[in-house]
């Protein structure tokens, strides 16, 4: 997957970009190893938080605020790289150094055509720090999200009390060679996801939480918002072409900020009355997507939703939307 992403972005310069990225990641890890000489500072917070990506901090705090019991994590410590380094003892730091040296020895021992392995060391140092800290944090609460399963997997096998806030849709059909551990408390967006998590984890307790219902007023009155996803742009174009002239609502489009669109992007935007910025969450009369997890945010705000995927395609979704928005007789 990493090679495909590099090839799409850099084309003929893929190999150069790959080497540059691998060396940059190695330098970042070396800086981390050097910082292990910092004096220890014992961490005594009742709970900690590990967000796999920065944007998920808000998600985790929403789950913490709605948890059925007070965890003390609302004002807890964010376990970033600096905090973890300062929180490790001498023995744990030695374990991290040896593990990183063994990892890079394995990577360097591979053939030159596997330079992409250097990309997969991006999180290695931070994961090692977290694993050592969590295994010493016997009974301590650590909150995380499930955006990248490797973080939750490691924490579930440690001696901490793991609490997880659901980030997105969950694939429960993957077979792993090693069993997952326990989740002390699981926050999900819908009760139907609990069984999916139980395919992997020993889920001891769960609850349903919502995110902030604060939506942006674009000043255009009731609108239809389409949350776009680049892989499904053909269905989105087909849907909007069927809706144009058949509904009275302005159509707003929010492009996925992490997706790279092809030339059809302009064709899609030409069908919109409003193009949203990456940071906007517009209030709407109806939320539409292929199958976006944002649907749960809008449902929390009491806004009806429509999934193209669940409808069975653009034609069926358009028919449902038109029927739903038809004025009452």
Tab-separated table of C-alpha atoms in Angstrom:
chain	number	residue	atom	x	y	z
A	1	UNK	CA	0.000	0.000	0.000
A	2	UNK	CA	2.835	2.400	0.805
A	3	UNK	CA	4.462	1.781	-2.578
A	4	UNK	CA	1.173	2.340	-4.423
A	5	UNK	CA	0.639	5.647	-2.607
A	6	UNK	CA	4.173	6.791	-3.447
A	7	UNK	CA	3.813	5.764	-7.100
A	8	UNK	CA	0.550	7.689	-7.499
A	9	UNK	CA	2.026	10.799	-5.927
A	10	UNK	CA	5.592	10.875	-7.257
A	11	UNK	CA	5.460	8.845	-10.479
A	12	UNK	CA	8.971	8.410	-11.904
A	13	UNK	CA	10.504	9.845	-8.736
A	14	UNK	CA	9.009	7.097	-6.567
A	15	UNK	CA	12.359	5.469	-5.774
A	16	UNK	CA	13.946	8.799	-4.791
A	17	UNK	CA	10.967	9.731	-2.637
A	18	UNK	CA	11.021	6.303	-1.000
A	19	UNK	CA	14.678	6.634	-0.038
A	20	UNK	CA	14.152	10.173	1.276
A	21	UNK	CA	11.155	9.094	3.382
A	22	UNK	CA	12.972	6.064	4.797
A	23	UNK	CA	15.974	8.191	5.836
A	24	UNK	CA	13.721	10.894	7.325
A	25	UNK	CA	11.907	8.297	9.423
A	26	UNK	CA	15.220	6.786	10.529
A	27	UNK	CA	16.468	10.241	11.565
A	28	UNK	CA	13.272	10.855	13.548
A	29	UNK	CA	13.749	7.529	15.365
A	30	UNK	CA	17.425	8.294	16.067
A	31	UNK	CA	16.422	11.624	17.609
A	32	UNK	CA	14.014	9.718	19.837
A	33	UNK	CA	16.742	7.317	20.939
A	34	UNK	CA	19.035	10.233	21.798
A	35	UNK	CA	16.284	11.775	23.898
A	36	UNK	CA	16.221	8.647	26.082
A	37	UNK	CA	19.043	10.235	28.105
A	38	UNK	CA	16.506	12.718	29.560
A	39	UNK	CA	15.977	12.359	33.328
A	40	UNK	CA	12.988	10.324	34.429
A	41	UNK	CA	9.842	11.998	35.704
A	42	UNK	CA	7.403	9.624	37.347
A	43	UNK	CA	3.869	9.919	36.010
A	44	UNK	CA	1.138	9.671	38.612
A	45	UNK	CA	-2.024	10.672	36.712
A	46	UNK	CA	-5.101	8.466	37.339
A	47	UNK	CA	-5.602	8.018	33.586
A	48	UNK	CA	-3.885	8.647	30.266
A	49	UNK	CA	-4.890	9.138	26.651
A	50	UNK	CA	-3.248	7.891	23.439
A	51	UNK	CA	-4.720	9.242	20.189
A	52	UNK	CA	-3.444	7.362	17.118
A	53	UNK	CA	-3.893	10.583	15.111
A	54	UNK	CA	-4.118	14.102	16.534
A	55	UNK	CA	-7.688	14.670	15.298
A	56	UNK	CA	-8.934	11.758	17.425
A	57	UNK	CA	-8.208	13.538	20.710
A	58	UNK	CA	-11.617	15.220	20.516
A	59	UNK	CA	-13.264	11.866	19.789
A	60	UNK	CA	-11.656	10.234	22.830
A	61	UNK	CA	-12.564	13.157	25.091
A	62	UNK	CA	-16.187	12.896	23.921
A	63	UNK	CA	-16.176	9.216	24.880
A	64	UNK	CA	-14.568	9.970	28.241
A	65	UNK	CA	-17.185	12.616	29.018
A	66	UNK	CA	-20.026	10.178	28.260
A	67	UNK	CA	-18.565	7.077	29.913
A	68	UNK	CA	-20.924	5.500	32.471
A	69	UNK	CA	-18.429	5.996	35.278
A	70	UNK	CA	-15.916	8.700	36.001
A	71	UNK	CA	-12.474	7.594	34.834
A	72	UNK	CA	-10.567	10.685	35.862
A	73	UNK	CA	-9.178	10.925	32.319
A	74	UNK	CA	-10.845	14.177	31.332
A	75	UNK	CA	-7.904	16.038	32.765
A	76	UNK	CA	-5.456	13.161	32.335
A	77	UNK	CA	-2.101	13.055	30.615
A	78	UNK	CA	-1.727	12.817	26.844
A	79	UNK	CA	0.902	10.117	26.268
A	80	UNK	CA	2.909	11.762	23.519
A	81	UNK	CA	6.526	10.827	22.732
A	82	UNK	CA	8.031	13.321	25.187
A	83	UNK	CA	5.829	12.220	28.088
A	84	UNK	CA	6.492	8.537	27.446
A	85	UNK	CA	10.270	9.037	27.284
A	86	UNK	CA	10.272	10.914	30.590
A	87	UNK	CA	8.026	8.274	32.174
A	88	UNK	CA	10.246	5.245	31.453
A	89	UNK	CA	12.772	3.807	33.854
A	90	UNK	CA	16.337	2.742	32.968
A	91	UNK	CA	15.463	-0.911	32.324
A	92	UNK	CA	12.584	0.018	30.030
A	93	UNK	CA	14.764	2.434	28.067
A	94	UNK	CA	17.358	-0.299	27.566
A	95	UNK	CA	14.622	-2.610	26.211
A	96	UNK	CA	13.540	0.084	23.711
A	97	UNK	CA	17.114	0.679	22.494
A	98	UNK	CA	17.821	-3.035	21.980
A	99	UNK	CA	14.500	-3.567	20.201
A	100	UNK	CA	15.107	-0.655	17.810
A	101	UNK	CA	18.613	-1.887	16.998
A	102	UNK	CA	17.280	-5.364	16.259
A	103	UNK	CA	14.509	-3.908	14.095
A	104	UNK	CA	16.892	-1.851	11.958
A	105	UNK	CA	19.280	-4.754	11.703
A	106	UNK	CA	16.429	-6.793	10.205
A	107	UNK	CA	15.429	-3.978	7.839
A	108	UNK	CA	19.000	-3.375	6.650
A	109	UNK	CA	19.444	-7.096	6.115
A	110	UNK	CA	16.723	-7.130	3.475
A	111	UNK	CA	17.443	-6.592	-0.201
A	112	UNK	CA	17.497	-3.060	-1.636
A	113	UNK	CA	14.153	-3.622	-3.312
A	114	UNK	CA	12.516	-3.685	0.136
A	115	UNK	CA	13.407	-0.141	1.126
A	116	UNK	CA	9.689	0.315	1.708
A	117	UNK	CA	10.193	-1.563	4.992
A	118	UNK	CA	11.810	1.622	6.281
A	119	UNK	CA	8.397	3.301	6.015
A	120	UNK	CA	6.889	0.743	8.367
A	121	UNK	CA	9.264	1.759	11.143
A	122	UNK	CA	7.527	5.131	11.397
A	123	UNK	CA	5.579	4.185	14.524
A	124	UNK	CA	8.015	1.570	15.848
A	125	UNK	CA	9.774	3.760	18.405
A	126	UNK	CA	6.548	5.253	19.772
A	127	UNK	CA	4.884	1.824	19.964
A	128	UNK	CA	7.847	0.441	21.883
A	129	UNK	CA	7.702	3.358	24.324
A	130	UNK	CA	3.989	2.833	24.830
A	131	UNK	CA	4.273	-0.950	25.215
A	132	UNK	CA	6.965	-0.620	27.893
A	133	UNK	CA	5.023	2.080	29.736
A	134	UNK	CA	1.681	0.224	29.587
A	135	UNK	CA	3.186	-3.039	30.799
A	136	UNK	CA	4.487	-1.267	33.897
A	137	UNK	CA	1.243	0.691	34.419
A	138	UNK	CA	-0.496	-2.120	36.256
A	139	UNK	CA	-4.147	-1.127	36.768
A	140	UNK	CA	-3.715	2.342	35.252
A	141	UNK	CA	-6.423	3.524	32.843
A	142	UNK	CA	-5.296	4.236	29.263
A	143	UNK	CA	-7.786	5.495	26.669
A	144	UNK	CA	-7.149	5.136	22.938
A	145	UNK	CA	-9.064	4.844	19.655
A	146	UNK	CA	-9.254	1.982	17.160
A	147	UNK	CA	-8.089	3.946	14.107
A	148	UNK	CA	-4.940	1.804	13.872
A	149	UNK	CA	-5.516	-1.591	15.450
A	150	UNK	CA	-1.854	-2.150	16.340
A	151	UNK	CA	-2.093	0.402	19.170
A	152	UNK	CA	-5.211	-1.163	20.712
A	153	UNK	CA	-3.769	-4.672	20.222
A	154	UNK	CA	-0.585	-3.849	22.149
A	155	UNK	CA	-2.439	-2.074	24.943
A	156	UNK	CA	-4.928	-4.937	25.246
A	157	UNK	CA	-2.051	-7.325	25.957
A	158	UNK	CA	-0.411	-5.051	28.552
A	159	UNK	CA	-1.214	-4.773	32.240
A	160	UNK	CA	-3.029	-1.442	31.981
A	161	UNK	CA	-6.820	-1.038	32.008
A	162	UNK	CA	-7.561	-0.339	28.345
A	163	UNK	CA	-10.483	1.828	27.279
A	164	UNK	CA	-11.275	2.303	23.577
A	165	UNK	CA	-13.337	4.914	21.717
A	166	UNK	CA	-14.574	3.741	18.313
A	167	UNK	CA	-13.246	5.827	15.441
A	168	UNK	CA	-14.826	4.357	12.297
A	169	UNK	CA	-16.340	1.276	10.720
A	170	UNK	CA	-14.983	-2.015	11.959
A	171	UNK	CA	-14.001	-5.053	9.870
A	172	UNK	CA	-14.667	-8.187	11.903
A	173	UNK	CA	-13.663	-10.659	9.200
A	174	UNK	CA	-9.857	-10.615	9.552
A	175	UNK	CA	-7.983	-13.595	11.000
A	176	UNK	CA	-4.920	-12.768	13.116
A	177	UNK	CA	-2.290	-15.290	14.250
A	178	UNK	CA	-2.110	-13.838	17.764
A	179	UNK	CA	-5.138	-13.356	20.052
A	180	UNK	CA	-6.099	-9.880	21.188
A	181	UNK	CA	-6.413	-9.063	24.875
A	182	UNK	CA	-8.999	-7.310	27.015
A	183	UNK	CA	-10.825	-3.987	26.746
A	184	UNK	CA	-11.900	-2.784	30.177
A	185	UNK	CA	-14.458	-0.359	28.698
A	186	UNK	CA	-15.484	0.113	25.053
A	187	UNK	CA	-17.210	3.228	23.696
A	188	UNK	CA	-19.075	2.560	20.421
A	189	UNK	CA	-21.205	4.746	18.156
A	190	UNK	CA	-23.921	2.103	17.911
A	191	UNK	CA	-24.668	-1.026	19.941
A	192	UNK	CA	-24.404	-3.150	16.782
A	193	UNK	CA	-20.623	-2.681	16.770
A	194	UNK	CA	-20.061	-4.352	20.150
A	195	UNK	CA	-20.276	-7.866	18.706
A	196	UNK	CA	-17.739	-6.942	16.030
A	197	UNK	CA	-15.200	-5.864	18.637
A	198	UNK	CA	-15.893	-9.052	20.591
A	199	UNK	CA	-14.625	-11.044	17.596
A	200	UNK	CA	-11.140	-9.878	18.599
A	201	UNK	CA	-11.162	-8.495	22.133
A	202	UNK	CA	-12.437	-9.629	25.501
A	203	UNK	CA	-14.863	-6.713	25.955
A	204	UNK	CA	-15.720	-6.453	29.640
A	205	UNK	CA	-18.113	-3.482	29.432
A	206	UNK	CA	-19.409	-1.142	26.720
A	207	UNK	CA	-21.484	2.009	26.214
A	208	UNK	CA	-22.768	4.110	23.298
A	209	UNK	CA	-21.484	7.670	22.898
A	210	UNK	CA	-22.044	10.523	20.458
A	211	UNK	CA	-19.857	13.340	19.218
A	212	UNK	CA	-20.451	17.068	19.343
A	213	UNK	CA	-23.679	18.088	17.645
A	214	UNK	CA	-22.438	21.613	16.909
A	215	UNK	CA	-22.908	22.089	13.156
A	216	UNK	CA	-22.068	25.079	10.965
A	217	UNK	CA	-24.864	27.290	9.608
A	218	UNK	CA	-23.882	28.176	6.031
A	219	UNK	CA	-26.626	30.780	5.762
A	220	UNK	CA	-28.383	29.023	2.883
A	221	UNK	CA	-31.306	27.551	4.793
A	222	UNK	CA	-32.049	23.794	4.548
A	223	UNK	CA	-29.495	21.968	2.376
A	224	UNK	CA	-28.537	18.463	1.317
A	225	UNK	CA	-24.930	17.636	2.214
A	226	UNK	CA	-22.984	14.946	0.358
A	227	UNK	CA	-19.854	13.708	2.154
A	228	UNK	CA	-17.725	12.571	-0.753
A	229	UNK	CA	-15.348	9.598	-0.898
A	230	UNK	CA	-12.954	9.466	-3.860
A	231	UNK	CA	-13.242	5.704	-4.520
A	232	UNK	CA	-17.002	6.089	-5.004
A	233	UNK	CA	-17.045	9.304	-7.036
A	234	UNK	CA	-18.768	7.656	-10.022
A	235	UNK	CA	-21.773	6.741	-7.863
A	236	UNK	CA	-21.802	10.213	-6.311
A	237	UNK	CA	-21.875	11.877	-9.736
A	238	UNK	CA	-24.648	9.538	-10.873
A	239	UNK	CA	-26.643	10.339	-7.732
A	240	UNK	CA	-26.369	14.115	-8.078
A	241	UNK	CA	-27.226	13.977	-11.782
A	242	UNK	CA	-30.460	12.207	-10.846
A	243	UNK	CA	-31.212	14.719	-8.081
A	244	UNK	CA	-30.534	17.955	-10.006
A	245	UNK	CA	-33.838	19.639	-10.790
A	246	UNK	CA	-35.828	17.087	-8.828
A	247	UNK	CA	-35.289	18.405	-5.294
A	248	UNK	CA	-35.684	21.939	-3.972
A	249	UNK	CA	-32.701	21.883	-1.615
A	250	UNK	CA	-29.290	23.384	-2.451
A	251	UNK	CA	-26.674	20.636	-2.732
A	252	UNK	CA	-23.474	20.991	-0.723
A	253	UNK	CA	-20.425	18.777	-1.227
A	254	UNK	CA	-17.703	18.103	1.314
A	255	UNK	CA	-14.681	16.424	-0.264
A	256	UNK	CA	-12.787	13.911	1.833
A	257	UNK	CA	-9.709	15.818	3.068
A	258	UNK	CA	-7.449	12.746	2.987
A	259	UNK	CA	-8.414	11.445	-0.466
A	260	UNK	CA	-6.689	12.179	-3.780
A	261	UNK	CA	-9.295	12.772	-6.492
A	262	UNK	CA	-8.880	12.241	-10.228
A	263	UNK	CA	-10.189	14.486	-13.028
A	264	UNK	CA	-13.785	13.611	-12.119
A	265	UNK	CA	-13.439	15.898	-9.085
A	266	UNK	CA	-14.396	18.916	-11.191
A	267	UNK	CA	-17.335	17.038	-12.692
A	268	UNK	CA	-18.603	16.294	-9.194
A	269	UNK	CA	-18.145	19.855	-7.916
A	270	UNK	CA	-19.942	21.243	-10.975
A	271	UNK	CA	-23.082	19.556	-9.655
A	272	UNK	CA	-22.869	21.395	-6.309
A	273	UNK	CA	-24.437	24.657	-5.218
A	274	UNK	CA	-22.042	24.834	-2.248
A	275	UNK	CA	-18.516	23.459	-1.836
A	276	UNK	CA	-17.591	23.062	1.818
A	277	UNK	CA	-14.136	23.637	3.238
A	278	UNK	CA	-12.274	20.819	4.986
A	279	UNK	CA	-13.091	22.127	8.472
A	280	UNK	CA	-16.814	22.757	7.917
A	281	UNK	CA	-19.566	20.482	9.251
A	282	UNK	CA	-22.675	22.044	7.730
A	283	UNK	CA	-26.086	21.790	9.292
A	284	UNK	CA	-28.369	20.056	6.802
A	285	UNK	CA	-31.875	18.814	6.127
A	286	UNK	CA	-30.387	15.523	4.883
A	287	UNK	CA	-26.921	13.938	5.072
A	288	UNK	CA	-25.835	11.677	2.206
A	289	UNK	CA	-22.689	9.573	1.717
A	290	UNK	CA	-21.553	6.325	0.170
A	291	UNK	CA	-21.103	4.854	3.652
A	292	UNK	CA	-19.357	7.479	5.782
A	293	UNK	CA	-18.928	7.189	9.537
A	294	UNK	CA	-19.895	10.887	9.681
A	295	UNK	CA	-23.427	9.535	9.383
A	296	UNK	CA	-23.384	8.835	13.128
A	297	UNK	CA	-22.444	12.474	13.846
A	298	UNK	CA	-25.472	13.712	11.931
A	299	UNK	CA	-27.765	11.101	13.463
A	300	UNK	CA	-26.603	12.345	16.895
A	301	UNK	CA	-27.799	15.799	15.841
A	302	UNK	CA	-31.209	14.401	14.797
A	303	UNK	CA	-30.571	14.820	11.057
A	304	UNK	CA	-31.865	12.105	8.658
A	305	UNK	CA	-29.196	10.257	6.665
A	306	UNK	CA	-28.951	8.220	3.483
A	307	UNK	CA	-26.239	5.728	2.487
A	308	UNK	CA	-25.752	5.029	-1.226
A	309	UNK	CA	-24.184	1.667	-0.368
A	310	UNK	CA	-27.062	0.511	1.826
A	311	UNK	CA	-29.605	1.648	-0.756
A	312	UNK	CA	-27.933	-0.558	-3.348
A	313	UNK	CA	-26.601	2.150	-5.676
A	314	UNK	CA	-27.097	5.691	-6.968
A	315	UNK	CA	-30.434	5.094	-8.680
A	316	UNK	CA	-32.063	3.553	-5.605
A	317	UNK	CA	-30.562	6.210	-3.316
A	318	UNK	CA	-31.870	9.016	-5.538
A	319	UNK	CA	-35.355	7.516	-5.514
A	320	UNK	CA	-35.294	7.263	-1.736
A	321	UNK	CA	-34.037	10.844	-1.308
A	322	UNK	CA	-36.645	12.270	-3.706
A	323	UNK	CA	-39.406	10.381	-1.912
A	324	UNK	CA	-38.132	11.506	1.496
A	325	UNK	CA	-37.962	15.177	0.480
A	326	UNK	CA	-41.318	15.236	-1.332
A	327	UNK	CA	-43.673	17.754	0.335
A	328	UNK	CA	-46.442	16.176	2.346
A	329	UNK	CA	-49.792	16.185	0.538
